[in-house]
Tab-separated table of C-alpha atoms and ligand atoms in Angstrom:
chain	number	residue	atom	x	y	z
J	1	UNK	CA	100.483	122.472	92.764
J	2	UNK	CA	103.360	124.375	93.381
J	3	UNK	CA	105.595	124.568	96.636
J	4	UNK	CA	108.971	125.842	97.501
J	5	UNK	CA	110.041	122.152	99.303
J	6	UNK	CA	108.593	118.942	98.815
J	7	UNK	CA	109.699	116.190	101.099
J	8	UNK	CA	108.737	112.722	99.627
J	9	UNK	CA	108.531	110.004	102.679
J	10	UNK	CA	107.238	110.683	106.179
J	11	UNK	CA	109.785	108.273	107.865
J	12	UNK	CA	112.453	109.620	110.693
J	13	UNK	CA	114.026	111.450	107.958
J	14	UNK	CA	111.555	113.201	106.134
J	15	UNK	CA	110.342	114.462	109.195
J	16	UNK	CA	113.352	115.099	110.732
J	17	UNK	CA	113.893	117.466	107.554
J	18	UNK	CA	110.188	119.522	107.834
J	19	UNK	CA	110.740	119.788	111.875
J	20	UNK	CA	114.007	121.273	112.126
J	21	UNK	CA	113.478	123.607	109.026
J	22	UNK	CA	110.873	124.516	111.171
J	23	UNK	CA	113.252	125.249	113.723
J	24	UNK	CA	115.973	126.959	112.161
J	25	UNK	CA	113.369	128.807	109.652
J	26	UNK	CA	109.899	128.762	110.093
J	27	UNK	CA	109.589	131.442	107.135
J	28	UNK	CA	110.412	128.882	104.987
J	29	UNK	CA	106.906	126.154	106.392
J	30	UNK	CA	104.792	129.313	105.678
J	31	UNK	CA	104.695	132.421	103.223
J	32	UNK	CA	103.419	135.494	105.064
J	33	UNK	CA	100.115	134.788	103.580
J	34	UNK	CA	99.845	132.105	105.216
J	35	UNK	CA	100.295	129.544	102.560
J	36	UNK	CA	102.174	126.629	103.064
J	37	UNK	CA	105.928	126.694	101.384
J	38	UNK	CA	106.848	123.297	102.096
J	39	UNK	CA	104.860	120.085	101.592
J	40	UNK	CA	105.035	116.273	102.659
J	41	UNK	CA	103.878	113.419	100.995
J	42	UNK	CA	103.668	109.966	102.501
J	43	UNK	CA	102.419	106.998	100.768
J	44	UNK	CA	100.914	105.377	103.811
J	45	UNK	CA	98.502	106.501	106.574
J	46	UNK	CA	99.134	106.718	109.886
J	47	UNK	CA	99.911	105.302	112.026
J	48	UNK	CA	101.846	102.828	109.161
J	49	UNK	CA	103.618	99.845	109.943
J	50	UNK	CA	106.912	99.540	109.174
J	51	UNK	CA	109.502	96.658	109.201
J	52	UNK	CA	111.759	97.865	111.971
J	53	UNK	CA	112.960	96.515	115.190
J	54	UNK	CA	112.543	99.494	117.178
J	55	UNK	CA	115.733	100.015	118.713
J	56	UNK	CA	116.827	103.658	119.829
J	57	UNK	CA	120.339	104.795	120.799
J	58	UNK	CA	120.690	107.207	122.866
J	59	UNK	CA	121.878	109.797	119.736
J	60	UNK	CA	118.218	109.930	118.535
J	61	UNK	CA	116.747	110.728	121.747
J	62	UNK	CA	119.520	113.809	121.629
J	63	UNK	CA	118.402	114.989	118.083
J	64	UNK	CA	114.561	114.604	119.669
J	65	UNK	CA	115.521	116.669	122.735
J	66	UNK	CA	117.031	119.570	120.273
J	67	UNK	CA	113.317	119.274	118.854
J	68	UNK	CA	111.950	119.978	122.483
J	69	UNK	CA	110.647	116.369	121.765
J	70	UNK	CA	110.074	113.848	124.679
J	71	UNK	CA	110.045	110.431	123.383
J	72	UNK	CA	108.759	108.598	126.439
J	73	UNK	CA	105.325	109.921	125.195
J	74	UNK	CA	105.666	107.285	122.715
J	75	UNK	CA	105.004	103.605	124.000
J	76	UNK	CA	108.219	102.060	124.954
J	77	UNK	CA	110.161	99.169	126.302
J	78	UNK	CA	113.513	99.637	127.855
J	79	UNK	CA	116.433	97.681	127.691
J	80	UNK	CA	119.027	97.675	130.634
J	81	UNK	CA	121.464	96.307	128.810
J	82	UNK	CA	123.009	94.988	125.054
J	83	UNK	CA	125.006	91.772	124.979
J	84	UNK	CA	127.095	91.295	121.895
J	85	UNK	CA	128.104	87.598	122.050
J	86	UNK	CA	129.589	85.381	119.683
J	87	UNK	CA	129.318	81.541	119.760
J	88	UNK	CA	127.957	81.610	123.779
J	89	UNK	CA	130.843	84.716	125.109
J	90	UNK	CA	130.956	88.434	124.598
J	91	UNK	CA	130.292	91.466	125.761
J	92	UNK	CA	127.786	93.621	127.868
J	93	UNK	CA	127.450	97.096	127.740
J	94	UNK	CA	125.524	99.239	129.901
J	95	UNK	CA	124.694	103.220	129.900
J	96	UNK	CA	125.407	104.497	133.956
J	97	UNK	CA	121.955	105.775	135.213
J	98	UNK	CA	119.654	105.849	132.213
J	99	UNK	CA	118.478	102.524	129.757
J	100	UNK	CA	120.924	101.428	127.085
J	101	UNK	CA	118.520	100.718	124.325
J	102	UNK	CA	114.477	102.283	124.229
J	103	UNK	CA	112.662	99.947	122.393
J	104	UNK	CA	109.676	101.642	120.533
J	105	UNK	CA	107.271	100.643	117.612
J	106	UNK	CA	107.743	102.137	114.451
J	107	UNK	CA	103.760	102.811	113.686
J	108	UNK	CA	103.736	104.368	116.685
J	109	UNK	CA	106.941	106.100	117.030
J	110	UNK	CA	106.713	107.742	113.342
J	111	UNK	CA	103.204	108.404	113.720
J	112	UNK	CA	103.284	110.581	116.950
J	113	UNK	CA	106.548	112.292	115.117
J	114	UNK	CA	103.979	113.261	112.106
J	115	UNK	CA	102.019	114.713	114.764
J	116	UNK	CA	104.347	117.112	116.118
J	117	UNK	CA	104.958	118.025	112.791
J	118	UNK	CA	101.861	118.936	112.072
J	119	UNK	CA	101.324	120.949	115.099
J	120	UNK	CA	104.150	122.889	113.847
J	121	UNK	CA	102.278	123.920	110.647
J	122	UNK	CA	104.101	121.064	108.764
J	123	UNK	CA	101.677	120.208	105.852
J	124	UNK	CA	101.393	116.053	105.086
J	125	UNK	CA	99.800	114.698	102.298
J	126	UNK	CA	99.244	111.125	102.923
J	127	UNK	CA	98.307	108.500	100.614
J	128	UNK	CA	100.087	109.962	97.834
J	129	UNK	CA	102.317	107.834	96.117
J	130	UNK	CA	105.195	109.034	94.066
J	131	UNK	CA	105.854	107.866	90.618
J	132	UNK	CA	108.291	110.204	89.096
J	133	UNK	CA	111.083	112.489	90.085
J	134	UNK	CA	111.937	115.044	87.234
J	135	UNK	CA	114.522	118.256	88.285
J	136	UNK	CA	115.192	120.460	85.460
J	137	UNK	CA	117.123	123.825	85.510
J	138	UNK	CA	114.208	125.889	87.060
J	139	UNK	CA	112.848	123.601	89.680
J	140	UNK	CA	111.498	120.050	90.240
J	141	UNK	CA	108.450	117.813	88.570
J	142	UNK	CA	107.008	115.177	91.166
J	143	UNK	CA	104.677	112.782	89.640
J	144	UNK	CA	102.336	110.968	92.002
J	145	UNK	CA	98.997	108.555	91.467
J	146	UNK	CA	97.062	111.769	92.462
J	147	UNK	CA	98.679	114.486	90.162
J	148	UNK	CA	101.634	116.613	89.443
J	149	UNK	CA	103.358	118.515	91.857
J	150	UNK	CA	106.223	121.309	91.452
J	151	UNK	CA	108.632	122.757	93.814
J	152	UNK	CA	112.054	124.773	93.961
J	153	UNK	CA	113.521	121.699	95.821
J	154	UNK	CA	113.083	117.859	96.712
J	155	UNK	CA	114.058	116.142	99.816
J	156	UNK	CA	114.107	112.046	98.878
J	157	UNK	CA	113.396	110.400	101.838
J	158	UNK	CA	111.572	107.583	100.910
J	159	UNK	CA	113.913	104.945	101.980
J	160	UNK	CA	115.727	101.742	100.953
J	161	UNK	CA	113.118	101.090	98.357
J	162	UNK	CA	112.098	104.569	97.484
J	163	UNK	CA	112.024	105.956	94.207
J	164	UNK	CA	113.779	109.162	94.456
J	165	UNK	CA	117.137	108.072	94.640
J	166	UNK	CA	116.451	105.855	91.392
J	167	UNK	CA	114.829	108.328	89.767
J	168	UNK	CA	118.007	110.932	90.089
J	169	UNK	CA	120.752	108.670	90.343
J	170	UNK	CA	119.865	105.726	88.759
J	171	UNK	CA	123.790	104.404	88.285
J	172	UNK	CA	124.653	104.663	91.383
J	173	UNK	CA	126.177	102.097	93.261
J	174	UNK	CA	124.172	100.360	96.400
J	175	UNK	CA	124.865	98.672	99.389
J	176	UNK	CA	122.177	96.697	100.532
J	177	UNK	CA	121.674	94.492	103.099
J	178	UNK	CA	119.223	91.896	103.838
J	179	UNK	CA	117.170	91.427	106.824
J	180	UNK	CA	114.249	89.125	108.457
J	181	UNK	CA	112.423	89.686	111.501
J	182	UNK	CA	109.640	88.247	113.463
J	183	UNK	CA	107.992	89.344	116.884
J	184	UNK	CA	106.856	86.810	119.447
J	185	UNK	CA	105.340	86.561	122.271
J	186	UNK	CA	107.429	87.141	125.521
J	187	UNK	CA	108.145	83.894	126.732
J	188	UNK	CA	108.321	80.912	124.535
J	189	UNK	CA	104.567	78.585	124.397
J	190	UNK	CA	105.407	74.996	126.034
J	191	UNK	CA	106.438	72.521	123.263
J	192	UNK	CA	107.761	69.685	122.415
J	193	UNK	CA	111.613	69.622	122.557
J	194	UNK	CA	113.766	71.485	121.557
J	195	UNK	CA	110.863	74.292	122.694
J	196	UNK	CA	110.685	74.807	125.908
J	197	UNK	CA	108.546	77.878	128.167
J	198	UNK	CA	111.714	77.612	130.700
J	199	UNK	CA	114.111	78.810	127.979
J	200	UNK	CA	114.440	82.191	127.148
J	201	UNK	CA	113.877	83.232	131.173
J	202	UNK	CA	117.246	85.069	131.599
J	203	UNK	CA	117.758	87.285	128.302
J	204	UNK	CA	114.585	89.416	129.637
J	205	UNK	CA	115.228	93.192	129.356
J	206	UNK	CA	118.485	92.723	127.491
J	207	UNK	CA	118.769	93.506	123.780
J	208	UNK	CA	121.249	90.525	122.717
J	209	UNK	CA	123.250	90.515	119.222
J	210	UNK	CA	125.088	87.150	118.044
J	211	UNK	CA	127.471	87.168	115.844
J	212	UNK	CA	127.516	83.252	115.302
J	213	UNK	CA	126.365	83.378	111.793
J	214	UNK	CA	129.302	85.121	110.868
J	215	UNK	CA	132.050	81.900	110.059
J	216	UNK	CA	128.723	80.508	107.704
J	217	UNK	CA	128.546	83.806	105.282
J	218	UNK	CA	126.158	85.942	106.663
J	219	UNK	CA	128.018	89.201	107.152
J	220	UNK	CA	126.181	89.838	109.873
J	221	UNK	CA	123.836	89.080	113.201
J	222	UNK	CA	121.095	87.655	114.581
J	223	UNK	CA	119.227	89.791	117.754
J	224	UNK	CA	116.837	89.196	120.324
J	225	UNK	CA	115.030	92.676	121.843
J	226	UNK	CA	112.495	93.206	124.435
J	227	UNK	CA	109.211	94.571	122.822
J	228	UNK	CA	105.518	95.719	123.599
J	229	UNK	CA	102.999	95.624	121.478
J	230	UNK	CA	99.526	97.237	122.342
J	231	UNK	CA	101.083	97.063	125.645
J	232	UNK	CA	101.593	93.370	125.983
J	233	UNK	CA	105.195	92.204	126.314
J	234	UNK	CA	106.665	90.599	123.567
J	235	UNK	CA	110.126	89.755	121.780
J	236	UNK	CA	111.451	91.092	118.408
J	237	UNK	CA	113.796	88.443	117.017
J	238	UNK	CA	115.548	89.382	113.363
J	239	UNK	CA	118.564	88.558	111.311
J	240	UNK	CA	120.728	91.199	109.812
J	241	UNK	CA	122.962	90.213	106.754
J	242	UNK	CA	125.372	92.902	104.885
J	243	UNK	CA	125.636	91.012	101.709
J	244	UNK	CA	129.566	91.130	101.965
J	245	UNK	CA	130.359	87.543	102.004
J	246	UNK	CA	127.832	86.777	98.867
J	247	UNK	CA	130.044	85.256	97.035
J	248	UNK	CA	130.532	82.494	99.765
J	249	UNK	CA	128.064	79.061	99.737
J	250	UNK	CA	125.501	80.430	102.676
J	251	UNK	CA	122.567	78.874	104.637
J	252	UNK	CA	119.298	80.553	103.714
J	253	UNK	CA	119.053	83.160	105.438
J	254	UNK	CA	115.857	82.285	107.900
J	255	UNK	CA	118.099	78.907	108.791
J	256	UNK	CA	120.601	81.061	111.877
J	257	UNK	CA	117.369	82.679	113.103
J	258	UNK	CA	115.578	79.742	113.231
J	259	UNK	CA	118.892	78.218	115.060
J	260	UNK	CA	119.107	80.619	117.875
J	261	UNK	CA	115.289	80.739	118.402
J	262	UNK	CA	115.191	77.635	118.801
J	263	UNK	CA	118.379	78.072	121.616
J	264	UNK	CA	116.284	79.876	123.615
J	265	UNK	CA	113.215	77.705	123.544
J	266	UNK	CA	111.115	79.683	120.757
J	267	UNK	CA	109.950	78.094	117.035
J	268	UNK	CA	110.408	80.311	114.103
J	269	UNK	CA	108.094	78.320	112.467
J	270	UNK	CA	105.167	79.138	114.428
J	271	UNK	CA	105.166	82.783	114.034
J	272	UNK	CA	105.137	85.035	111.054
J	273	UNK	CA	108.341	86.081	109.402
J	274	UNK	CA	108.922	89.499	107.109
J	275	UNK	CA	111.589	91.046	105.258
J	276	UNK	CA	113.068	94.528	104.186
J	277	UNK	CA	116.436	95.437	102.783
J	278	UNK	CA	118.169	98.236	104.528
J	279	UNK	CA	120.506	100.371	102.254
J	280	UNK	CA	124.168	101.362	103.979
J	281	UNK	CA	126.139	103.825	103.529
J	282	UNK	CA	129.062	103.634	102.043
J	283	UNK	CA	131.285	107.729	101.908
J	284	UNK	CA	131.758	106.697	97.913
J	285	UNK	CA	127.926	107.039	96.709
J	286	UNK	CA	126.867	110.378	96.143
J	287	UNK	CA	124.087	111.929	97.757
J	288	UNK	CA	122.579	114.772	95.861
J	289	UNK	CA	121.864	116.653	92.636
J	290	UNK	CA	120.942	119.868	91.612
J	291	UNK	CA	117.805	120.698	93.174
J	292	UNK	CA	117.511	116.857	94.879
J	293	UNK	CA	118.870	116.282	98.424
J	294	UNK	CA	118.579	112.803	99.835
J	295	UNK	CA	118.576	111.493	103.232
J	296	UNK	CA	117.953	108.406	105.916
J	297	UNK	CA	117.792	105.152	103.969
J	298	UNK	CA	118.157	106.878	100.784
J	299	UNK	CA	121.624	107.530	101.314
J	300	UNK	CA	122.456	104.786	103.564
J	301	UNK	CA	121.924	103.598	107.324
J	302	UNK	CA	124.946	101.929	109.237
J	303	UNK	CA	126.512	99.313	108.007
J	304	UNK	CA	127.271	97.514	110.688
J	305	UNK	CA	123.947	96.562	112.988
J	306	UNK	CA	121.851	98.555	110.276
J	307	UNK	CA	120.938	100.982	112.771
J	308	UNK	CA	118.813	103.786	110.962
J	309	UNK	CA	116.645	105.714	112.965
J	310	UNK	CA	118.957	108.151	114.772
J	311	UNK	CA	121.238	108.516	111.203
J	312	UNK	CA	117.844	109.279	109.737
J	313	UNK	CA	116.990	112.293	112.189
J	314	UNK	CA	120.586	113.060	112.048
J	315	UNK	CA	120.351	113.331	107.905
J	316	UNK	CA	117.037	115.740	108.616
J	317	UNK	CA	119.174	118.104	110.825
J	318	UNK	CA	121.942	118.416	108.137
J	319	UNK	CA	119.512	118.583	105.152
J	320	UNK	CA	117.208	121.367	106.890
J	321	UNK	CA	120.442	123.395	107.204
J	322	UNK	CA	121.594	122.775	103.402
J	323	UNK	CA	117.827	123.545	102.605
J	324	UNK	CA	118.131	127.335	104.621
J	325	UNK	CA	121.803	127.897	102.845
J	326	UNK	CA	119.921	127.246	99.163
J	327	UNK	CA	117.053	129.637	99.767
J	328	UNK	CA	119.557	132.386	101.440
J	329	UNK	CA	121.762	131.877	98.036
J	330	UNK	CA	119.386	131.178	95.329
J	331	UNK	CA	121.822	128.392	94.704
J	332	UNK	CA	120.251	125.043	94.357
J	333	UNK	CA	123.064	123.002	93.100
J	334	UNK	CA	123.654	121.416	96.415
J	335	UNK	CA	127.421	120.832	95.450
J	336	UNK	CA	128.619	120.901	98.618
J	337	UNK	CA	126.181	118.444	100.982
J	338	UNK	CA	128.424	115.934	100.438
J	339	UNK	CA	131.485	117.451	101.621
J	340	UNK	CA	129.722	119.159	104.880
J	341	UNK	CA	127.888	115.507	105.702
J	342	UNK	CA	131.548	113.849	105.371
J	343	UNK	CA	133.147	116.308	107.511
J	344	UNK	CA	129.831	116.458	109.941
J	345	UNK	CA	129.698	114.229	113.317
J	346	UNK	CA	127.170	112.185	111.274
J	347	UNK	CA	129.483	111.689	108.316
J	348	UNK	CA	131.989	110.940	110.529
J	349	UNK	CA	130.186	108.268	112.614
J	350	UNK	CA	128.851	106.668	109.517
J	351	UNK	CA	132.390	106.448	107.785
J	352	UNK	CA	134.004	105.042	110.921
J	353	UNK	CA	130.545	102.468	110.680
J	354	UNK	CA	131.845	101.839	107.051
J	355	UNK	CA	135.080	100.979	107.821
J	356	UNK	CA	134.172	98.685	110.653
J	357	UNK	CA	131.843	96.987	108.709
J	358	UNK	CA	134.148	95.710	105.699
J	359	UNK	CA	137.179	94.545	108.541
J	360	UNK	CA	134.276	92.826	111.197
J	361	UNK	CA	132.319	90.961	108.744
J	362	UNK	CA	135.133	90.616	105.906
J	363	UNK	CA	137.764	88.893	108.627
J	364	UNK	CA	134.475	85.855	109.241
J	365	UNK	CA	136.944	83.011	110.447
J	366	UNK	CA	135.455	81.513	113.699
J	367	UNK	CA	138.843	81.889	115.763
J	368	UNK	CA	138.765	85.925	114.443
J	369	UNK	CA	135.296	86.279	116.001
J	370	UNK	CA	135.889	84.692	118.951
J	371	UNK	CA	139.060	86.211	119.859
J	372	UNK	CA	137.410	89.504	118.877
J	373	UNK	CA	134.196	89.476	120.778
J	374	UNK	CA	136.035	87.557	123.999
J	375	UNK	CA	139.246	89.725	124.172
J	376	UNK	CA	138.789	92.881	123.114
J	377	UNK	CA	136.030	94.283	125.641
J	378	UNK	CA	138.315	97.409	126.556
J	379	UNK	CA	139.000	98.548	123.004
J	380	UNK	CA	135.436	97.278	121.677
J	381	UNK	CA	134.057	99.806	124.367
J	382	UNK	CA	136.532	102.169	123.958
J	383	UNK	CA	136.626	102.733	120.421
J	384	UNK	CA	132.473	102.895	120.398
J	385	UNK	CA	132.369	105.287	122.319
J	386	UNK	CA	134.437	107.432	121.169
J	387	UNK	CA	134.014	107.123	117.107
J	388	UNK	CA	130.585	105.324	116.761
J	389	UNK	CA	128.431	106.274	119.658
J	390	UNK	CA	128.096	110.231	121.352
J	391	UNK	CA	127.800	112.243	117.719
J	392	UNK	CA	124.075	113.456	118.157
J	393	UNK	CA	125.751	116.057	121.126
J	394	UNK	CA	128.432	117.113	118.347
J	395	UNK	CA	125.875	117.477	115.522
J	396	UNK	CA	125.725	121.061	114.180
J	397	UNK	CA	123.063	122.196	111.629
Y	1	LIG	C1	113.905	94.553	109.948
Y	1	LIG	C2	114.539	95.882	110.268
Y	1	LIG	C3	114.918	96.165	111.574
Y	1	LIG	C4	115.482	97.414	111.887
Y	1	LIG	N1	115.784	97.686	113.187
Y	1	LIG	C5	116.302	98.906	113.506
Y	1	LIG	C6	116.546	99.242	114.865
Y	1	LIG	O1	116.292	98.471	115.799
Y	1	LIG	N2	117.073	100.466	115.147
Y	1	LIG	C7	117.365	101.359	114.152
Y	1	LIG	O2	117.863	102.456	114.462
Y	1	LIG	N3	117.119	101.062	112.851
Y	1	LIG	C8	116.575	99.878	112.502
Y	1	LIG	N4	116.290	99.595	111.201
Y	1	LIG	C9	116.588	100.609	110.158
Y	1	LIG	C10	115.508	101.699	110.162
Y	1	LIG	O3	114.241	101.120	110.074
Y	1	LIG	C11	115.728	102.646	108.981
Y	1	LIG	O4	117.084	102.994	108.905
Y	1	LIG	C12	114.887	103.904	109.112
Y	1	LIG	O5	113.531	103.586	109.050
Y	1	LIG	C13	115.227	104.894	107.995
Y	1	LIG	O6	114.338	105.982	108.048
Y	1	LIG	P1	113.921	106.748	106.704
Y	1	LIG	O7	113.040	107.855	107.127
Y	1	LIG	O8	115.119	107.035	105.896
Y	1	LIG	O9	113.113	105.663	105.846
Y	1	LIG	P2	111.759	104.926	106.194
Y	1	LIG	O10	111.568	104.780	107.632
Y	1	LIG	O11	111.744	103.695	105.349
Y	1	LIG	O12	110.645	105.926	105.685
Y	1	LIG	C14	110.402	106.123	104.323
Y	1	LIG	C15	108.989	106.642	104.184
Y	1	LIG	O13	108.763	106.952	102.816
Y	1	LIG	C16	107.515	106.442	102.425
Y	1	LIG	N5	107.587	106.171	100.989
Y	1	LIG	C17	108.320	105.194	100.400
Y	1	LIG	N6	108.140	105.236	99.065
Y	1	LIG	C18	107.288	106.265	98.825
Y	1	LIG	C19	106.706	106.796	97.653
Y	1	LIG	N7	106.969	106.264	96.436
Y	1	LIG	N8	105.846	107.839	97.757
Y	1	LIG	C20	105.587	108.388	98.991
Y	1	LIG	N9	106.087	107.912	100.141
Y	1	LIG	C21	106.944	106.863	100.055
Y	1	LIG	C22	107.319	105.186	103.256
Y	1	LIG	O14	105.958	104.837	103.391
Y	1	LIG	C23	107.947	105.621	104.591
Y	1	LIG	O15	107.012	106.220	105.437
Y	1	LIG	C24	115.701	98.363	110.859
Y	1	LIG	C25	115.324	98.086	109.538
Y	1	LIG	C26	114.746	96.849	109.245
Y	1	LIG	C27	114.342	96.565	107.819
């Protein structure tokens, strides 16, 4: 079967990609016959789950908005507030007159995005699982479990895992990180001690981050985020670990989860924990070749909470605009998405992320973290908003 785009993954950035090609060229969804030029395929059904706390910034409710999307169709949970603490002190931030964090399932959330695509003529294939990636000089071979599909272009946006990226650039280097998370129920059950149902009363409708594992060797955090699930309240828990101090002795990683669960009256062991690695980006990997663009995951999230939702929809803006320059030019090479991503309010964010992320986790002495998270509140705030938080407004396709 043969199509002009094929966009392999129907996460945030795949269809991020399909909805704002749609926007800035809807020739290129459908020939004037009628037939569709671009095609998704998603391994999964929806709605899918998907390993993911949830957590919205603000920037991916811009990108939406550009969409004419209204996320608070989707079932939410807001959070008034994010504490970053380390070892019992730290921060609060708050956004004046709107939530800080919107707190959303990923089956949901990326299921009700599908939908809008396909009211927008967006074709998805789902249950189709890619095998193969093959570009030659004329176009691109995908092989999947049902068949062989062709196309001008690829879009990989099948995530940390996905098979794209391997496929095309199998030397790269990666950064990956690991993570664990777990959903509970609201309030802890009453148990013996250390588990208690009148711990865990005060951090309700704040999404908390603690940096405490940090000194031990896990580059990273554990968090603590209001949730719903089927509407019922609940509580994602999860620990986030860059990888960066692997070659220090560290506790498995379940052990600081476990730890600050237990702090606030909950039992890890009661309750189901599941992994997934999250891929960051790092302004050294490359990102594309001829005929092959990737995006979201499969370039790299942030590196420093592994936030990847609004990077992915921010990849899908940038990609649908490299996707309109090929097809105006006839040239496929792609040579220059890395440049225009660097230089982009994305790129920019995500290098500044970078950086942060190798001084934060890198500098993991106890007295570094909690002069850092206890004394710099000004410049902390300062510096996020300025370089890490705000570049959905600045993002030009
Ligand atoms: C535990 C955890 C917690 C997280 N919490 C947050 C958070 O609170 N906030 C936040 O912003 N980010 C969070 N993230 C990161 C976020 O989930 C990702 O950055 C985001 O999902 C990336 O979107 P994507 O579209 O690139 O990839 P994905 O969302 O992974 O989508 C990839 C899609 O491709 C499909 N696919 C994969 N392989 C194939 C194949 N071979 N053939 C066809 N289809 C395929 C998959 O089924 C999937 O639908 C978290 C991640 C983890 C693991």
């Amino acid at each position: 079967m043969e199509y002009d785009i094929l966009i392999l993954g129907g996460g945030p950035a795949g269809l991020s990609t399909a909805l704002h090609l749609h926007q800035l060229a809807p020739h290129l969804i459908t020939s004037p016959q009628g037939t569709s030029r671009i095609l998704l395929l998603e391994k999964a059904h929806y709605p899918r789950p998907k390993l993911c706390a949830g957590g919205l910034v603000a920037d991916a409710e811009i990108i939406l908005e550009g969409l004419g999307l209204d996320v608070s169709e989707v079932p939410h949970v807001d959070a008034s507030a994010a504490h970053f603490d380390f070892a019992g002190k730290g921060l609060t931030v708050s956004v004046p007159k709107r939530h800080t964090l919107r707190i959303i399932r990923r089956d949901e959330f990326d299921a009700w995005l599908a939908k809008k695509a396909e009211n927008r003529g967006i074709e998805i294939r789902q249950g189709v699982t890619v095998r193969d990636v093959q570009p030659d000089a004329d176009g691109v071979t995908v092989i999947t479990d049902q068949g062989e599909f062709r196309a001008q272009v690829v879009v990989g946006a099948d995530g940390s895992n996905g098979v794209t990226r391997r496929c095309v650039l199998p030397d790269a280097p990666v950064h990956t990180a690991r993570v664990l998370e777990v959903l509970t129920p609201a309030r802890p059950l009453p148990g013996p001690p250390p588990f208690s149902a009148k711990m865990g009363e005060g951090r309700v409708g704040v999404a908390y981050f603690d940096f405490f594992p940090v000194p031990a060797g896990i580059a990273g955090y554990t968090w603590d985020f209001p949730a719903q699930v089927n509407g019922q309240p609940m509580r994602c828990w999860g620990i986030y670990d860059t990888n960066l101090l692997a070659h220090k002795p560290r506790p498995a990683l379940r052990d600081p989860l476990a730890e600050e669960m237990a702090r606030h009256g909950f039992d890890l062991s009661q309750h189901e924990l599941k992994g997934h690695p999250i891929r960051w980006y790092s302004p050294r990997n490359p990102v594309s070749v001829p005929r092959v663009l990737l995006v979201g995951d499969a370039v790299g999230a942030d590196g420093i909470f592994g936030e990847g939702i609004s990077i992915a929809l921010g990849y899908g803006k940038l990609a649908a605009s490299e996707l309109v320059g090929a097809f105006n030019t006839g040239d496929f090479s792609f040579s220059g998405y890395r440049r225009r991503l660097a230089r982009s309010a994305l790129g920019q964010t995500l290098f500044v992320r970078w950086a942060i992320t190798r001084i934060l986790y890198r500098l993991h002495w106890t007295w570094f973290q909690k002069w850092f998270w206890r004394f710099w509140k000004p410049v902390i705030l300062a510096f996020s908003w300025i370089f890490v938080l705000n570049w959905g407004k600045r993002l030009k396709p």
